[in-house]
Amino acid sequence: MQEEKLRKGPWLEEEDEILTATVALLGERRWDALAKASGLSRSGKSCRLRWMNYLRPNLKHGQISAEEQQIILQLHELWGNKWSRIAQRLPGRTDNEIKNYWKSNLRKKAQVHEQETFGGLGNKAKQNLLIPECERVTPRTHNGDFTSGKDCISGTDYSSDTLEPLDFAFLNSPYEVRLSDWISCWSSEKSEIMQHQWHCCSLDLSCSCYTAWISKDSDDGLWDSLDSIWDLDYSKMMID
DNA sequence: AACTTTGTCAACCGCCTATCT
DNA sequence: TAGATAGGCGGTTGACAAAGT
């Protein structure tokens, strides 16, 4: 009944302003409630999508650079159509943007790239090509288990066979410099956290270093305090 | 100049998973 | 523990613009 009244289609500037103000007030959470509170005739999903893909601060709207294109190519080679996962490696870019870019630009290039780079190699061989041998032991895991990998603070080696060496391929990329520039625009507290994590673990909360670091002061109120530090706007990206 | 084709991108849809009650 | 709800994700659609004929 109520849903029939919901607006669809392109967002108006006025709606963007209202949504931005409401998110600033309530944070990026409980989108259905947020949509109702805003007074917009939009679904929570629609609000979330508009925010995540267009209104969110620090989004890049320009052309995908050659560097970014290369990363997309390589990550797609490894992960397939895991757009949100790929987007996590490209700060300021959304999964939707990368997906669209892939469809319109990269699909053909990828076939050429695959042929030129890997020939008939399997996945394992592809990984080995992408990652220097000295870096194939990685400090990270994607299952959130911080008992695996290497903690860069304590130096403790938590390595296990659950690790994903693929991620390390980008730690020494020139792209890291660009990310640092991006982070430097943030508040000092937020920047400190992100710089720390980036240098160790390439922007992934599931990184052992990060979680181990968090665990040093682990208590029930920790996430609350992190919420306030991050002003909510980047918590999604990290907590996901 | 008019029409058709192709490319781009914002937005929606439906499914799946996580969380809440 | 089960059902309801919210959020996240990948696939798809459709409007619009640019390029081609």
mmCIF file of C-alpha atoms (C1' of nucleotides) in Angstrom:
data_model
loop_
_atom_site.group_PDB
_atom_site.id
_atom_site.type_symbol
_atom_site.label_atom_id
_atom_site.label_comp_id
_atom_site.label_asym_id
_atom_site.label_seq_id
_atom_site.Cartn_x
_atom_site.Cartn_y
_atom_site.Cartn_z
ATOM 1 C CA MET A 1 0.000 0.000 0.000
ATOM 2 C CA GLN A 2 2.526 2.511 1.200
ATOM 3 C CA GLU A 3 5.140 1.235 -1.209
ATOM 4 C CA GLU A 4 3.072 2.273 -4.188
ATOM 5 C CA LYS A 5 3.673 5.862 -3.252
ATOM 6 C CA LEU A 6 7.425 5.473 -3.278
ATOM 7 C CA ARG A 7 9.251 7.508 -5.861
ATOM 8 C CA LYS A 8 11.545 5.821 -8.338
ATOM 9 C CA GLY A 9 13.897 7.004 -11.003
ATOM 10 C CA PRO A 10 16.510 9.740 -11.036
ATOM 11 C CA TRP A 11 17.084 11.698 -7.856
ATOM 12 C CA LEU A 12 16.386 15.416 -7.701
ATOM 13 C CA GLU A 13 18.922 17.841 -6.280
ATOM 14 C CA GLU A 14 16.463 18.630 -3.524
ATOM 15 C CA GLU A 15 16.194 14.976 -2.576
ATOM 16 C CA ASP A 16 19.978 14.703 -2.476
ATOM 17 C CA GLU A 17 20.157 17.598 -0.065
ATOM 18 C CA ILE A 18 17.539 16.103 2.202
ATOM 19 C CA LEU A 19 19.200 12.707 2.176
ATOM 20 C CA THR A 20 22.615 14.190 2.890
ATOM 21 C CA ALA A 21 21.261 16.142 5.810
ATOM 22 C CA THR A 22 19.454 13.122 7.198
ATOM 23 C CA VAL A 23 22.506 10.898 6.947
ATOM 24 C CA ALA A 24 24.566 13.574 8.676
ATOM 25 C CA LEU A 25 22.027 13.513 11.454
ATOM 26 C CA LEU A 26 21.360 9.802 11.819
ATOM 27 C CA GLY A 27 24.401 8.150 10.315
ATOM 28 C CA GLU A 28 24.691 5.450 7.671
ATOM 29 C CA ARG A 29 22.469 2.868 9.235
ATOM 30 C CA ARG A 30 18.868 1.705 9.483
ATOM 31 C CA TRP A 31 18.084 2.906 6.007
ATOM 32 C CA ASP A 32 14.384 2.168 6.156
ATOM 33 C CA ALA A 33 13.991 4.257 9.285
ATOM 34 C CA LEU A 34 16.253 6.907 7.807
ATOM 35 C CA ALA A 35 14.157 7.048 4.641
ATOM 36 C CA LYS A 36 11.009 7.562 6.702
ATOM 37 C CA ALA A 37 12.638 10.123 8.949
ATOM 38 C CA SER A 38 13.851 12.095 5.960
ATOM 39 C CA GLY A 39 10.343 12.500 4.615
ATOM 40 C CA LEU A 40 11.548 11.370 1.208
ATOM 41 C CA SER A 41 9.205 9.131 -0.736
ATOM 42 C CA ARG A 42 12.013 6.699 -1.329
ATOM 43 C CA SER A 43 12.720 3.218 -0.082
ATOM 44 C CA GLY A 44 15.523 2.621 2.369
ATOM 45 C CA LYS A 45 17.319 0.652 -0.261
ATOM 46 C CA SER A 46 17.065 3.467 -2.735
ATOM 47 C CA CYS A 47 18.416 5.930 -0.170
ATOM 48 C CA ARG A 48 21.297 3.647 0.684
ATOM 49 C CA LEU A 49 22.181 3.168 -2.953
ATOM 50 C CA ARG A 50 22.066 6.874 -3.717
ATOM 51 C CA TRP A 51 24.263 7.613 -0.730
ATOM 52 C CA MET A 52 26.768 4.858 -1.349
ATOM 53 C CA ASN A 53 27.117 5.453 -5.074
ATOM 54 C CA TYR A 54 26.789 9.184 -5.394
ATOM 55 C CA LEU A 55 26.494 11.311 -2.283
ATOM 56 C CA ARG A 56 29.026 9.728 0.043
ATOM 57 C CA PRO A 57 31.973 12.048 0.715
ATOM 58 C CA ASN A 58 35.372 11.355 -0.837
ATOM 59 C CA LEU A 59 33.924 9.595 -3.829
ATOM 60 C CA LYS A 60 35.804 10.109 -7.051
ATOM 61 C CA HIS A 61 33.573 10.891 -9.971
ATOM 62 C CA GLY A 62 36.192 11.376 -12.651
ATOM 63 C CA GLN A 63 37.599 8.982 -15.174
ATOM 64 C CA ILE A 64 39.155 5.730 -14.059
ATOM 65 C CA SER A 65 42.905 6.178 -14.268
ATOM 66 C CA ALA A 66 45.245 3.806 -16.051
ATOM 67 C CA GLU A 67 46.520 2.696 -12.653
ATOM 68 C CA GLU A 68 43.029 1.962 -11.406
ATOM 69 C CA GLN A 69 42.231 0.187 -14.625
ATOM 70 C CA GLN A 70 45.237 -2.051 -14.169
ATOM 71 C CA ILE A 71 44.166 -2.906 -10.637
ATOM 72 C CA ILE A 72 40.646 -3.689 -11.777
ATOM 73 C CA LEU A 73 41.999 -5.950 -14.468
ATOM 74 C CA GLN A 74 44.232 -7.835 -12.098
ATOM 75 C CA LEU A 75 41.692 -8.165 -9.329
ATOM 76 C CA HIS A 76 38.998 -9.282 -11.701
ATOM 77 C CA GLU A 77 41.412 -11.829 -12.993
ATOM 78 C CA LEU A 78 41.748 -13.165 -9.462
ATOM 79 C CA TRP A 79 38.315 -12.675 -7.982
ATOM 80 C CA GLY A 80 35.916 -12.536 -10.894
ATOM 81 C CA ASN A 81 32.784 -10.367 -10.575
ATOM 82 C CA LYS A 82 33.312 -9.565 -6.917
ATOM 83 C CA TRP A 83 32.716 -5.880 -7.536
ATOM 84 C CA SER A 84 32.363 -4.771 -3.950
ATOM 85 C CA ARG A 85 35.537 -6.564 -3.027
ATOM 86 C CA ILE A 86 37.391 -4.967 -5.902
ATOM 87 C CA ALA A 87 35.938 -1.584 -4.949
ATOM 88 C CA GLN A 88 37.472 -1.934 -1.499
ATOM 89 C CA ARG A 89 40.848 -1.805 -3.160
ATOM 90 C CA LEU A 90 39.990 1.380 -5.042
ATOM 91 C CA PRO A 91 39.239 4.133 -2.550
ATOM 92 C CA GLY A 92 36.632 6.542 -3.760
ATOM 93 C CA ARG A 93 35.251 4.156 -6.340
ATOM 94 C CA THR A 94 31.997 2.258 -5.968
ATOM 95 C CA ASP A 95 31.202 -1.291 -6.901
ATOM 96 C CA ASN A 96 28.602 -0.013 -9.340
ATOM 97 C CA GLU A 97 31.106 2.256 -11.025
ATOM 98 C CA ILE A 98 33.638 -0.515 -11.383
ATOM 99 C CA LYS A 99 30.997 -2.904 -12.642
ATOM 100 C CA ASN A 100 29.868 -0.423 -15.280
ATOM 101 C CA TYR A 101 33.416 0.386 -16.242
ATOM 102 C CA TRP A 102 34.210 -3.266 -16.588
ATOM 103 C CA LYS A 103 31.254 -3.890 -18.822
ATOM 104 C CA SER A 104 31.928 -0.962 -21.086
ATOM 105 C CA ASN A 105 35.712 -0.848 -21.189
ATOM 106 C CA LEU A 106 37.553 -3.729 -19.746
ATOM 107 C CA ARG A 107 35.856 -6.900 -20.784
ATOM 108 C CA LYS A 108 37.582 -6.957 -24.130
ATOM 109 C CA LYS A 109 40.872 -5.762 -22.713
ATOM 110 C CA ALA A 110 40.759 -8.464 -20.097
ATOM 111 C CA GLN A 111 40.645 -11.151 -22.698
ATOM 112 C CA VAL A 112 43.727 -9.695 -24.339
ATOM 113 C CA HIS A 113 45.383 -9.233 -20.953
ATOM 114 C CA GLU A 114 44.644 -12.815 -19.963
ATOM 115 C CA GLN A 115 46.119 -14.120 -23.149
ATOM 116 C CA GLU A 116 49.207 -11.906 -23.043
ATOM 117 C CA THR A 117 49.937 -12.259 -19.351
ATOM 118 C CA PHE A 118 48.989 -15.761 -18.392
ATOM 119 C CA GLY A 119 48.480 -17.730 -21.547
ATOM 120 C CA GLY A 120 47.075 -21.040 -20.437
ATOM 121 C CA LEU A 121 48.222 -20.851 -16.818
ATOM 122 C CA GLY A 122 45.992 -21.919 -13.940
ATOM 123 C CA ASN A 123 44.981 -19.740 -10.986
ATOM 124 C CA LYS A 124 47.885 -20.762 -8.817
ATOM 125 C CA ALA A 125 50.362 -19.892 -11.514
ATOM 126 C CA LYS A 126 48.584 -16.570 -12.072
ATOM 127 C CA GLN A 127 48.969 -15.694 -8.401
ATOM 128 C CA ASN A 128 52.625 -16.532 -8.492
ATOM 129 C CA LEU A 129 53.101 -14.274 -11.464
ATOM 130 C CA LEU A 130 51.360 -11.379 -9.747
ATOM 131 C CA ILE A 131 53.188 -11.680 -6.447
ATOM 132 C CA PRO A 132 56.944 -11.681 -5.878
ATOM 133 C CA GLU A 133 58.102 -14.831 -4.174
ATOM 134 C CA CYS A 134 59.373 -12.975 -1.121
ATOM 135 C CA GLU A 135 55.868 -11.639 -0.483
ATOM 136 C CA ARG A 136 53.861 -14.787 -0.830
ATOM 137 C CA VAL A 137 53.539 -15.186 2.899
ATOM 138 C CA THR A 138 51.034 -12.562 3.825
ATOM 139 C CA PRO A 139 49.884 -11.112 7.134
ATOM 140 C CA ARG A 140 46.255 -11.227 6.274
ATOM 141 C CA THR A 141 43.208 -13.363 6.226
ATOM 142 C CA HIS A 142 39.670 -12.777 5.081
ATOM 143 C CA ASN A 143 37.878 -14.730 7.721
ATOM 144 C CA GLY A 144 38.451 -12.133 10.410
ATOM 145 C CA ASP A 145 40.582 -14.495 12.439
ATOM 146 C CA PHE A 146 43.369 -12.387 13.848
ATOM 147 C CA THR A 147 45.260 -15.400 15.054
ATOM 148 C CA SER A 148 46.400 -15.780 11.476
ATOM 149 C CA GLY A 149 48.961 -13.607 9.717
ATOM 150 C CA LYS A 150 51.627 -11.304 10.978
ATOM 151 C CA ASP A 151 51.057 -8.488 13.423
ATOM 152 C CA CYS A 152 53.248 -5.632 12.354
ATOM 153 C CA ILE A 153 53.210 -4.100 15.822
ATOM 154 C CA SER A 154 54.313 -7.085 17.845
ATOM 155 C CA GLY A 155 56.026 -8.834 14.973
ATOM 156 C CA THR A 156 54.203 -11.994 15.891
ATOM 157 C CA ASP A 157 53.810 -14.306 12.951
ATOM 158 C CA TYR A 158 50.318 -15.731 12.747
ATOM 159 C CA SER A 159 50.686 -17.184 9.294
ATOM 160 C CA SER A 160 48.406 -20.006 8.356
ATOM 161 C CA ASP A 161 47.088 -21.658 5.260
ATOM 162 C CA THR A 162 43.904 -19.583 5.359
ATOM 163 C CA LEU A 163 45.744 -16.560 4.096
ATOM 164 C CA GLU A 164 45.170 -14.974 0.748
ATOM 165 C CA PRO A 165 48.486 -14.016 -0.761
ATOM 166 C CA LEU A 166 46.771 -12.263 -3.609
ATOM 167 C CA ASP A 167 46.146 -9.175 -1.567
ATOM 168 C CA PHE A 168 49.767 -8.542 -0.989
ATOM 169 C CA ALA A 169 50.307 -7.879 -4.642
ATOM 170 C CA PHE A 170 49.110 -4.313 -4.146
ATOM 171 C CA LEU A 171 50.919 -3.367 -0.986
ATOM 172 C CA ASN A 172 53.865 -1.984 -2.859
ATOM 173 C CA SER A 173 51.919 -0.617 -5.748
ATOM 174 C CA PRO A 174 52.450 3.020 -6.702
ATOM 175 C CA TYR A 175 48.768 3.287 -6.006
ATOM 176 C CA GLU A 176 49.532 3.266 -2.299
ATOM 177 C CA VAL A 177 50.795 6.820 -2.604
ATOM 178 C CA ARG A 178 47.525 7.975 -4.030
ATOM 179 C CA LEU A 179 45.653 6.297 -1.217
ATOM 180 C CA SER A 180 47.796 8.062 1.331
ATOM 181 C CA ASP A 181 46.947 11.373 -0.267
ATOM 182 C CA TRP A 182 43.308 10.502 -0.019
ATOM 183 C CA ILE A 183 43.566 9.511 3.615
ATOM 184 C CA SER A 184 45.410 12.671 4.483
ATOM 185 C CA CYS A 185 42.250 14.639 3.788
ATOM 186 C CA TRP A 186 40.631 13.056 6.824
ATOM 187 C CA SER A 187 40.645 14.102 10.397
ATOM 188 C CA SER A 188 43.877 13.302 12.201
ATOM 189 C CA GLU A 189 42.414 10.514 14.334
ATOM 190 C CA LYS A 190 40.747 8.795 11.429
ATOM 191 C CA SER A 191 43.769 9.311 9.257
ATOM 192 C CA GLU A 192 46.030 7.785 11.876
ATOM 193 C CA ILE A 193 43.956 4.658 12.077
ATOM 194 C CA MET A 194 43.688 4.268 8.363
ATOM 195 C CA GLN A 195 47.334 5.059 7.664
ATOM 196 C CA HIS A 196 48.307 2.465 10.217
ATOM 197 C CA GLN A 197 46.117 -0.147 8.726
ATOM 198 C CA TRP A 198 46.980 0.656 5.144
ATOM 199 C CA HIS A 199 50.678 0.323 5.683
ATOM 200 C CA CYS A 200 50.198 -3.038 7.299
ATOM 201 C CA CYS A 201 47.262 -4.576 5.658
ATOM 202 C CA SER A 202 45.952 -2.647 2.687
ATOM 203 C CA LEU A 203 42.645 -1.382 4.017
ATOM 204 C CA ASP A 204 40.926 -4.453 5.253
ATOM 205 C CA LEU A 205 39.551 -4.835 8.738
ATOM 206 C CA SER A 206 39.969 -8.556 8.549
ATOM 207 C CA CYS A 207 43.696 -7.990 8.448
ATOM 208 C CA SER A 208 45.317 -9.672 11.396
ATOM 209 C CA CYS A 209 47.378 -6.632 12.274
ATOM 210 C CA TYR A 210 44.353 -4.423 12.503
ATOM 211 C CA THR A 211 42.282 -6.780 14.553
ATOM 212 C CA ALA A 212 45.212 -7.573 16.796
ATOM 213 C CA TRP A 213 45.736 -3.871 17.260
ATOM 214 C CA ILE A 214 42.083 -3.417 18.120
ATOM 215 C CA SER A 215 42.238 -6.318 20.511
ATOM 216 C CA LYS A 216 44.903 -4.592 22.572
ATOM 217 C CA ASP A 217 42.236 -2.361 24.050
ATOM 218 C CA SER A 218 39.368 -4.650 23.406
ATOM 219 C CA ASP A 219 36.298 -3.874 25.430
ATOM 220 C CA ASP A 220 32.595 -3.498 24.846
ATOM 221 C CA GLY A 221 32.768 0.213 24.292
ATOM 222 C CA LEU A 222 35.479 0.098 21.682
ATOM 223 C CA TRP A 223 33.250 0.063 18.653
ATOM 224 C CA ASP A 224 31.243 2.933 20.060
ATOM 225 C CA SER A 225 34.338 5.023 20.349
ATOM 226 C CA LEU A 226 35.451 4.049 16.871
ATOM 227 C CA ASP A 227 32.066 5.152 15.607
ATOM 228 C CA SER A 228 32.639 8.587 16.945
ATOM 229 C CA ILE A 229 36.166 8.773 15.608
ATOM 230 C CA TRP A 230 35.127 7.872 12.120
ATOM 231 C CA ASP A 231 32.100 10.156 12.108
ATOM 232 C CA LEU A 232 30.273 7.111 10.764
ATOM 233 C CA ASP A 233 31.107 7.861 7.142
ATOM 234 C CA TYR A 234 33.835 5.300 6.651
ATOM 235 C CA SER A 235 32.876 2.781 9.255
ATOM 236 C CA LYS A 236 30.926 0.760 6.722
ATOM 237 C CA MET A 237 33.928 0.378 4.501
ATOM 238 C CA MET A 238 36.059 -0.958 7.323
ATOM 239 C CA ILE A 239 33.636 -2.949 9.374
ATOM 240 C CA ASP A 240 32.043 -4.704 6.480
ATOM 241 C "C1'" DA B 1 19.412 16.596 -41.290
ATOM 242 C "C1'" DA B 2 17.302 12.443 -39.847
ATOM 243 C "C1'" DC B 3 17.588 8.042 -38.336
ATOM 244 C "C1'" DT B 4 20.005 4.077 -36.237
ATOM 245 C "C1'" DT B 5 23.393 2.012 -33.475
ATOM 246 C "C1'" DT B 6 26.422 1.923 -29.663
ATOM 247 C "C1'" DG B 7 28.191 3.297 -25.232
ATOM 248 C "C1'" DT B 8 27.606 5.026 -20.588
ATOM 249 C "C1'" DC B 9 25.830 5.170 -16.155
ATOM 250 C "C1'" DA B 10 22.311 5.763 -12.539
ATOM 251 C "C1'" DA B 11 18.952 3.144 -10.621
ATOM 252 C "C1'" DC B 12 16.163 -0.937 -9.833
ATOM 253 C "C1'" DC B 13 15.384 -5.948 -8.969
ATOM 254 C "C1'" DG B 14 15.765 -10.139 -6.739
ATOM 255 C "C1'" DC B 15 18.399 -13.139 -4.131
ATOM 256 C "C1'" DC B 16 21.241 -14.166 -0.216
ATOM 257 C "C1'" DT B 17 23.049 -13.456 4.373
ATOM 258 C "C1'" DA B 18 23.280 -11.402 8.856
ATOM 259 C "C1'" DT B 19 20.949 -9.634 12.622
ATOM 260 C "C1'" DC B 20 17.118 -8.956 15.522
ATOM 261 C "C1'" DT B 21 13.064 -10.361 18.166
ATOM 262 C "C1'" DT C 1 15.123 -21.939 17.265
ATOM 263 C "C1'" DA C 2 12.371 -19.869 13.805
ATOM 264 C "C1'" DG C 3 10.485 -16.156 11.450
ATOM 265 C "C1'" DA C 4 10.885 -11.304 10.226
ATOM 266 C "C1'" DT C 5 13.527 -7.581 8.786
ATOM 267 C "C1'" DA C 6 17.439 -4.961 7.057
ATOM 268 C "C1'" DG C 7 21.419 -4.645 4.479
ATOM 269 C "C1'" DG C 8 24.603 -6.055 0.836
ATOM 270 C "C1'" DC C 9 25.650 -7.777 -3.569
ATOM 271 C "C1'" DG C 10 25.650 -8.889 -8.515
ATOM 272 C "C1'" DG C 11 22.851 -8.762 -12.552
ATOM 273 C "C1'" DT C 12 19.887 -6.148 -15.404
ATOM 274 C "C1'" DT C 13 17.317 -2.298 -17.275
ATOM 275 C "C1'" DG C 14 16.332 2.002 -19.351
ATOM 276 C "C1'" DA C 15 17.223 6.824 -20.342
ATOM 277 C "C1'" DC C 16 20.238 9.686 -22.450
ATOM 278 C "C1'" DA C 17 24.210 11.128 -25.328
ATOM 279 C "C1'" DA C 18 27.511 10.451 -28.810
ATOM 280 C "C1'" DA C 19 28.957 8.382 -32.938
ATOM 281 C "C1'" DG C 20 28.039 6.398 -37.247
ATOM 282 C "C1'" DT C 21 25.477 5.942 -41.622
#
